[in-house]
mmCIF file of C-alpha atoms in Angstrom:
data_model
loop_
_atom_site.group_PDB
_atom_site.id
_atom_site.type_symbol
_atom_site.label_atom_id
_atom_site.label_comp_id
_atom_site.label_asym_id
_atom_site.label_seq_id
_atom_site.Cartn_x
_atom_site.Cartn_y
_atom_site.Cartn_z
ATOM 1 C CA PRO A 1 -7.371 36.374 0.331
ATOM 2 C CA LEU A 2 -5.909 32.849 0.653
ATOM 3 C CA GLY A 3 -4.374 33.395 4.096
ATOM 4 C CA VAL A 4 -0.813 32.607 2.925
ATOM 5 C CA TYR A 5 2.025 34.512 4.623
ATOM 6 C CA LYS A 6 5.082 32.421 3.712
ATOM 7 C CA LEU A 7 6.285 30.973 0.415
ATOM 8 C CA ALA A 8 6.412 27.428 1.796
ATOM 9 C CA GLU A 9 2.712 27.640 2.698
ATOM 10 C CA VAL A 10 1.839 27.755 -1.021
ATOM 11 C CA ASN A 11 2.242 23.941 -1.044
ATOM 12 C CA GLU A 12 -1.005 23.749 0.951
ATOM 13 C CA LEU A 13 -3.014 25.244 -1.925
ATOM 14 C CA GLU A 14 -4.544 23.559 -4.949
ATOM 15 C CA LEU A 15 -3.910 24.724 -8.503
ATOM 16 C CA ALA A 16 -7.511 25.893 -8.749
ATOM 17 C CA ASP A 17 -7.049 28.121 -5.664
ATOM 18 C CA LEU A 18 -4.229 30.022 -7.323
ATOM 19 C CA GLU A 19 -6.060 30.294 -10.654
ATOM 20 C CA GLU A 20 -9.113 31.768 -8.916
ATOM 21 C CA ILE A 21 -7.097 34.802 -7.761
ATOM 22 C CA GLY A 22 -6.092 35.597 -11.342
ATOM 23 C CA MET A 23 -2.750 33.797 -11.714
ATOM 24 C CA THR A 24 -1.966 32.220 -15.070
ATOM 25 C CA ARG A 25 -1.006 28.559 -15.339
ATOM 26 C CA LEU A 26 2.620 29.529 -16.057
ATOM 27 C CA GLN A 27 2.733 31.732 -12.967
ATOM 28 C CA VAL A 28 1.243 28.922 -10.881
ATOM 29 C CA ARG A 29 3.873 26.454 -12.094
ATOM 30 C CA ARG A 30 6.726 28.822 -11.257
ATOM 31 C CA LEU A 31 5.263 29.626 -7.853
ATOM 32 C CA LEU A 32 4.775 25.952 -6.964
ATOM 33 C CA ALA A 33 8.302 25.127 -8.108
ATOM 34 C CA ALA A 34 9.715 27.888 -5.917
ATOM 35 C CA ALA A 35 7.562 26.838 -2.974
ATOM 36 C CA LYS A 36 8.603 23.210 -3.348
ATOM 37 C CA ALA A 37 12.270 24.222 -3.168
ATOM 38 C CA THR A 38 11.639 26.179 0.036
ATOM 39 C CA PRO A 39 11.741 23.971 3.159
ATOM 40 C CA MET A 40 8.716 24.246 5.409
ATOM 41 C CA ALA A 41 9.726 25.775 8.732
ATOM 42 C CA PRO A 42 8.720 23.738 11.771
ATOM 43 C CA PRO A 43 5.575 25.126 13.374
ATOM 44 C CA ALA A 44 6.014 27.200 16.471
ATOM 45 C CA LEU A 45 4.605 25.686 19.591
ATOM 46 C CA ALA A 46 1.964 27.735 21.321
ATOM 47 C CA PRO A 47 2.865 28.607 24.925
ATOM 48 C CA PRO A 48 0.826 26.759 27.540
ATOM 49 C CA PRO A 49 -2.116 28.745 28.842
ATOM 50 C CA VAL A 50 -1.529 30.483 32.150
ATOM 51 C CA PRO A 51 -4.219 29.483 34.639
ATOM 52 C CA THR A 52 -6.093 32.359 36.192
ATOM 53 C CA PRO A 53 -6.133 32.113 40.011
ATOM 54 C CA MET A 54 -9.608 31.994 41.469
ATOM 55 C CA PRO A 55 -10.485 33.655 44.780
ATOM 56 C CA PRO A 56 -11.288 30.984 47.396
ATOM 57 C CA SER A 57 -14.619 32.644 48.241
ATOM 58 C CA ARG A 58 -15.822 32.664 44.575
ATOM 59 C CA ARG A 59 -18.750 30.280 44.062
ATOM 60 C CA SER A 60 -21.275 29.758 41.380
ATOM 61 C CA PRO A 61 -24.878 30.830 42.068
ATOM 62 C CA SER A 62 -25.968 27.210 42.367
ATOM 63 C CA GLY A 63 -23.313 26.457 44.940
ATOM 64 C CA GLY A 64 -21.398 24.141 42.621
ATOM 65 C CA ARG A 65 -17.783 24.276 41.567
ATOM 66 C CA PRO A 66 -16.699 27.285 39.503
ATOM 67 C CA ARG A 67 -16.029 26.789 35.804
ATOM 68 C CA SER A 68 -12.432 26.322 34.793
ATOM 69 C CA SER A 69 -10.855 29.207 32.940
ATOM 70 C CA SER A 70 -9.202 26.774 30.463
ATOM 71 C CA ARG A 71 -12.343 26.969 28.258
ATOM 72 C CA ASP A 72 -11.500 30.377 26.853
ATOM 73 C CA GLY A 73 -9.999 30.799 23.381
ATOM 74 C CA SER A 74 -7.145 28.349 23.953
ATOM 75 C CA ARG A 75 -8.737 25.629 21.747
ATOM 76 C CA GLY A 76 -7.330 26.892 18.466
ATOM 77 C CA ARG A 77 -6.573 24.814 15.384
ATOM 78 C CA SER A 78 -3.447 22.686 15.620
ATOM 79 C CA LEU A 79 -0.423 24.469 14.251
ATOM 80 C CA SER A 80 0.956 21.161 13.024
ATOM 81 C CA ARG A 81 -2.090 20.473 10.802
ATOM 82 C CA VAL A 82 -1.075 19.094 7.376
ATOM 83 C CA SER A 83 -3.425 19.904 4.525
ATOM 84 C CA PHE A 84 -4.300 17.058 2.131
ATOM 85 C CA CYS A 85 -4.469 19.639 -0.632
ATOM 86 C CA SER A 86 -0.718 20.226 -0.371
ATOM 87 C CA VAL A 87 -0.068 16.578 -1.204
ATOM 88 C CA SER A 88 -2.553 16.648 -4.086
ATOM 89 C CA SER A 89 -1.194 19.838 -5.677
ATOM 90 C CA ALA A 90 2.449 18.755 -5.419
ATOM 91 C CA GLU A 91 1.572 15.363 -6.895
ATOM 92 C CA GLY A 92 -0.364 17.010 -9.724
ATOM 93 C CA TYR A 93 2.495 19.385 -10.519
ATOM 94 C CA GLU A 94 5.049 16.564 -10.711
ATOM 95 C CA PHE A 95 2.738 14.451 -12.888
ATOM 96 C CA GLU A 96 2.119 17.362 -15.258
ATOM 97 C CA GLN A 97 5.830 18.089 -15.604
ATOM 98 C CA SER A 98 6.676 14.430 -16.239
ATOM 99 C CA CYS A 99 3.967 14.173 -18.920
ATOM 100 C CA ARG A 100 5.101 17.386 -20.596
ATOM 101 C CA LYS A 101 8.700 16.180 -20.697
ATOM 102 C CA ALA A 102 7.722 12.803 -22.170
ATOM 103 C CA ILE A 103 5.395 14.263 -24.844
ATOM 104 C CA LEU A 104 7.732 17.076 -25.887
ATOM 105 C CA GLY A 105 10.606 14.616 -26.194
ATOM 106 C CA TRP A 106 8.482 12.210 -28.239
ATOM 107 C CA LEU A 107 7.241 14.890 -30.663
ATOM 108 C CA ALA A 108 10.595 16.624 -31.067
ATOM 109 C CA GLY A 109 10.981 17.360 -34.775
ATOM 110 C CA TYR A 110 7.279 16.737 -35.474
ATOM 111 C CA GLY A 111 5.823 19.766 -33.696
ATOM 112 C CA GLU A 112 6.538 22.623 -31.321
ATOM 113 C CA GLU A 113 4.919 24.030 -28.220
ATOM 114 C CA VAL A 114 2.875 27.192 -28.661
ATOM 115 C CA SER A 115 1.454 29.611 -26.123
ATOM 116 C CA PRO A 116 -2.346 29.805 -25.738
ATOM 117 C CA LYS A 117 -2.055 33.594 -25.941
ATOM 118 C CA ALA A 118 -0.452 33.249 -29.365
ATOM 119 C CA LEU A 119 -3.689 31.546 -30.444
ATOM 120 C CA GLY A 120 -5.890 34.340 -29.093
ATOM 121 C CA ILE A 121 -6.735 32.631 -25.779
ATOM 122 C CA GLN A 122 -6.119 35.383 -23.261
ATOM 123 C CA GLN A 123 -7.941 34.263 -20.096
ATOM 124 C CA HIS A 124 -7.083 30.556 -19.976
ATOM 125 C CA ASP A 125 -3.894 28.544 -19.966
ATOM 126 C CA CYS A 126 -3.290 24.940 -20.965
ATOM 127 C CA ASP A 127 -0.971 22.288 -19.603
ATOM 128 C CA LEU A 128 0.454 21.856 -23.104
ATOM 129 C CA VAL A 129 -0.382 22.939 -26.663
ATOM 130 C CA ILE A 130 1.524 21.450 -29.604
ATOM 131 C CA LYS A 131 1.351 22.637 -33.215
ATOM 132 C CA LEU A 132 2.321 19.811 -35.548
ATOM 133 C CA ASN A 133 4.563 20.489 -38.530
ATOM 134 C CA SER A 134 4.268 16.928 -39.890
ATOM 135 C CA THR A 135 1.435 14.491 -40.530
ATOM 136 C CA LEU A 136 1.353 11.605 -38.049
ATOM 137 C CA PRO A 137 -0.809 8.497 -37.631
ATOM 138 C CA SER A 138 -3.043 8.896 -34.598
ATOM 139 C CA MET A 139 -1.450 5.857 -32.941
ATOM 140 C CA GLN A 140 1.972 7.545 -33.064
ATOM 141 C CA LEU A 141 0.947 10.832 -31.479
ATOM 142 C CA LEU A 142 1.936 9.778 -27.937
ATOM 143 C CA PRO A 143 4.828 7.853 -26.335
ATOM 144 C CA ARG A 144 4.424 4.128 -25.759
ATOM 145 C CA ALA A 145 3.705 4.487 -22.050
ATOM 146 C CA PHE A 146 0.514 6.435 -22.887
ATOM 147 C CA LYS A 147 -2.523 4.252 -23.668
ATOM 148 C CA VAL A 148 -5.637 5.628 -25.400
ATOM 149 C CA ALA A 149 -8.797 4.276 -23.762
ATOM 150 C CA MET A 150 -10.761 4.252 -27.039
ATOM 151 C CA PRO A 151 -8.210 4.313 -29.909
ATOM 152 C CA ARG A 152 -9.176 6.037 -33.141
ATOM 153 C CA ILE A 153 -7.906 5.103 -36.593
ATOM 154 C CA GLY A 154 -6.820 8.180 -38.498
ATOM 155 C CA ILE A 155 -4.110 10.774 -38.901
ATOM 156 C CA CYS A 156 -3.101 14.046 -37.301
ATOM 157 C CA ARG A 157 -2.379 16.464 -40.131
ATOM 158 C CA ASP A 158 0.359 19.045 -40.184
ATOM 159 C CA ASN A 159 -0.561 22.461 -38.778
ATOM 160 C CA SER A 160 -3.009 20.746 -36.420
ATOM 161 C CA LEU A 161 -3.211 21.915 -32.810
ATOM 162 C CA VAL A 162 -3.111 19.328 -30.039
ATOM 163 C CA PHE A 163 -4.369 20.482 -26.624
ATOM 164 C CA PHE A 164 -3.334 18.455 -23.558
ATOM 165 C CA GLU A 165 -4.720 18.533 -20.021
ATOM 166 C CA MET A 166 -3.099 16.326 -17.341
ATOM 167 C CA LYS A 167 -4.695 15.154 -14.103
ATOM 168 C CA SER A 168 -2.920 13.090 -11.450
ATOM 169 C CA ARG A 169 -6.260 11.622 -10.307
ATOM 170 C CA ALA A 170 -8.329 9.501 -12.699
ATOM 171 C CA ARG A 171 -11.573 10.740 -11.130
ATOM 172 C CA ARG A 172 -10.818 14.247 -12.458
ATOM 173 C CA VAL A 173 -10.941 13.209 -16.106
ATOM 174 C CA ASP A 174 -14.305 14.975 -16.532
ATOM 175 C CA ARG A 175 -12.715 18.214 -15.325
ATOM 176 C CA ALA A 176 -9.908 17.818 -17.883
ATOM 177 C CA ILE A 177 -12.446 17.323 -20.683
ATOM 178 C CA GLU A 178 -14.377 20.400 -19.578
ATOM 179 C CA GLN A 179 -11.210 22.514 -19.624
ATOM 180 C CA LEU A 180 -10.219 21.254 -23.075
ATOM 181 C CA ARG A 181 -13.596 22.153 -24.562
ATOM 182 C CA THR A 182 -13.442 25.600 -22.994
ATOM 183 C CA ARG A 183 -10.090 26.256 -24.683
ATOM 184 C CA HIS A 184 -11.367 24.908 -27.997
ATOM 185 C CA ALA A 185 -14.432 27.154 -27.902
ATOM 186 C CA LEU A 186 -12.190 30.225 -27.566
ATOM 187 C CA LEU A 187 -10.303 29.488 -30.783
ATOM 188 C CA GLU A 188 -11.171 31.386 -33.933
ATOM 189 C CA PRO A 189 -10.889 30.163 -37.545
ATOM 190 C CA PRO A 190 -8.687 28.842 -39.030
ATOM 191 C CA ASN A 191 -7.138 27.581 -35.771
ATOM 192 C CA SER A 192 -10.410 25.989 -34.643
ATOM 193 C CA GLN A 193 -10.681 23.744 -37.701
ATOM 194 C CA ARG A 194 -7.851 21.273 -36.987
ATOM 195 C CA VAL A 195 -7.787 20.568 -33.276
ATOM 196 C CA ARG A 196 -7.152 17.420 -31.252
ATOM 197 C CA LEU A 197 -8.141 17.322 -27.582
ATOM 198 C CA VAL A 198 -6.253 14.938 -25.282
ATOM 199 C CA ALA A 199 -7.045 14.338 -21.591
ATOM 200 C CA VAL A 200 -4.228 12.476 -19.802
ATOM 201 C CA VAL A 201 -4.881 10.916 -16.397
ATOM 202 C CA ALA A 202 -2.675 8.892 -14.071
ATOM 203 C CA PHE A 203 -3.668 5.257 -13.813
ATOM 204 C CA ALA A 204 -2.039 2.168 -12.305
ATOM 205 C CA ASP A 205 -2.851 -1.352 -13.506
ATOM 206 C CA GLY A 206 -4.326 -2.373 -10.161
ATOM 207 C CA GLU A 207 -7.153 0.192 -10.280
ATOM 208 C CA LYS A 208 -9.689 -1.993 -12.140
ATOM 209 C CA SER A 209 -12.801 -0.191 -10.915
ATOM 210 C CA GLU A 210 -11.512 3.195 -12.050
ATOM 211 C CA TYR A 211 -10.578 1.755 -15.448
ATOM 212 C CA GLN A 212 -14.226 0.915 -16.181
ATOM 213 C CA SER A 213 -15.191 4.460 -15.260
ATOM 214 C CA ILE A 214 -12.522 5.837 -17.604
ATOM 215 C CA LEU A 215 -13.825 3.682 -20.468
ATOM 216 C CA GLU A 216 -17.364 4.927 -19.902
ATOM 217 C CA THR A 217 -16.131 8.525 -19.920
ATOM 218 C CA ALA A 218 -14.242 7.916 -23.174
ATOM 219 C CA ARG A 219 -17.366 6.457 -24.807
ATOM 220 C CA ARG A 220 -19.445 9.471 -23.758
ATOM 221 C CA ASN A 221 -16.885 11.922 -25.152
ATOM 222 C CA PRO A 222 -15.769 10.667 -28.590
ATOM 223 C CA ASP A 223 -14.374 14.105 -29.493
ATOM 224 C CA VAL A 224 -11.692 13.829 -26.791
ATOM 225 C CA ASP A 225 -8.868 11.293 -26.597
ATOM 226 C CA VAL A 226 -8.907 9.977 -23.027
ATOM 227 C CA VAL A 227 -5.429 8.661 -22.271
ATOM 228 C CA ILE A 228 -4.103 6.743 -19.258
ATOM 229 C CA VAL A 229 -0.496 6.464 -18.153
ATOM 230 C CA ASP A 230 1.217 4.833 -15.199
ATOM 231 C CA PRO A 231 3.296 7.595 -13.534
ATOM 232 C CA ASP A 232 6.008 5.046 -12.717
ATOM 233 C CA LEU A 233 6.574 4.428 -16.455
ATOM 234 C CA LEU A 234 7.028 8.069 -17.451
ATOM 235 C CA ASN A 235 10.763 8.044 -16.759
ATOM 236 C CA TRP A 236 11.469 4.635 -18.333
ATOM 237 C CA ASN A 237 13.569 4.448 -21.482
ATOM 238 C CA ALA A 238 12.712 2.416 -24.597
ATOM 239 C CA GLU A 239 14.718 -0.647 -23.511
ATOM 240 C CA GLU A 240 12.935 -0.817 -20.143
ATOM 241 C CA LEU A 241 9.555 -0.520 -21.866
ATOM 242 C CA ASP A 242 10.538 -3.308 -24.274
ATOM 243 C CA GLU A 243 11.428 -5.572 -21.354
ATOM 244 C CA ALA A 244 8.126 -4.792 -19.628
ATOM 245 C CA ASP A 245 6.186 -5.549 -22.846
ATOM 246 C CA ASP A 246 8.082 -8.828 -23.314
ATOM 247 C CA GLU A 247 7.326 -9.896 -19.742
ATOM 248 C CA ALA A 248 3.634 -9.082 -20.193
ATOM 249 C CA ALA A 249 3.543 -11.013 -23.482
ATOM 250 C CA ASP A 250 5.237 -14.028 -21.861
ATOM 251 C CA GLU A 251 2.645 -14.019 -19.089
ATOM 252 C CA VAL A 252 -0.187 -13.965 -21.649
ATOM 253 C CA ASP A 253 1.399 -16.821 -23.639
ATOM 254 C CA ALA A 254 1.841 -18.865 -20.469
ATOM 255 C CA ASP A 255 -1.793 -18.321 -19.497
ATOM 256 C CA ASN A 256 -2.975 -19.327 -22.976
ATOM 257 C CA GLU A 257 -0.800 -22.450 -22.913
ATOM 258 C CA ASP A 258 -2.198 -23.447 -19.525
ATOM 259 C CA ASP A 259 -5.738 -22.933 -20.800
ATOM 260 C CA HIS A 260 -5.013 -25.071 -23.866
ATOM 261 C CA THR A 261 -3.506 -27.861 -21.751
ATOM 262 C CA ASP A 262 -6.463 -27.829 -19.376
ATOM 263 C CA THR A 263 -8.944 -27.964 -22.275
ATOM 264 C CA GLU A 264 -7.116 -30.855 -23.974
ATOM 265 C CA SER A 265 -6.942 -32.815 -20.724
ATOM 266 C CA ALA A 266 -10.628 -32.250 -20.019
ATOM 267 C CA LEU A 267 -11.529 -33.416 -23.547
ATOM 268 C CA LYS A 268 -9.538 -36.649 -23.134
ATOM 269 C CA ASP A 269 -11.230 -37.359 -19.804
ATOM 270 C CA ALA A 270 -14.639 -36.806 -21.356
ATOM 271 C CA VAL A 271 -13.894 -39.219 -24.247
ATOM 272 C CA CYS A 272 -12.593 -41.910 -21.896
ATOM 273 C CA GLU A 273 -15.677 -41.604 -19.732
ATOM 274 C CA ALA A 274 -17.960 -41.929 -22.747
ATOM 275 C CA LEU A 275 -16.141 -45.082 -24.011
ATOM 276 C CA LYS A 276 -16.435 -46.991 -20.724
ATOM 277 C CA ASP A 277 -19.681 -48.620 -21.835
ATOM 278 C CA GLY A 278 -18.488 -49.447 -25.320
ATOM 279 C CA PRO A 279 -18.294 -47.682 -28.672
ATOM 280 C CA VAL A 280 -20.406 -44.610 -29.175
#
């Protein structure tokens, strides 16, 4: 039904396309991984159309020139067309895998991954579900590279379930929230009583306009932790993150020092100007 005849052509599909035909999220991941490892064969070039010879005596009824035969079905779609969806799905798959690796490594010893089917969710998959076996402060639930848009003060108790959905595009955060709530609604007691929903979206520091949109989404959905992460930081180790934090702190201190110097200088100028005409 999707018009795919070769494994490499799967890269041109979105995750939603594969889920619509009944594939589970795990099956989609394996299929995309296999398709990514398969090189795309170069497209075959269509043979040039063979012109049809026209009899010299053939004329149109109006006496004009006859129509060219090159206007038959030779204007097909380009065989070298590259689908934008293939870029989006591959990017999303890599982002999801990087997030999973970072979160599972961070929570090692504090929780373990569980299958949605083990929780009674038969028709839907999740990017990641963690069952905690220790109580953690909310601020320590995620690695340092992950930033919560609207942080909450509290704890995540042991035996809690944490559902994660990852999106490589910040504009799809609403879709992630919708999916998380769908999974939560399918849980039955006692599993439904201690649940944390986390929507993770890719975000770079330069995207200021999208950041405001993310904050508004987080305010409208207080039951979901909306989290941003720079994909470039997912593979950094603790020392590299420390260096990046130190550099950012130094820049802030330098800006504050400049502001203080400017304010002090402006105050001195104002006092000198006021004393020109005598004591005040």
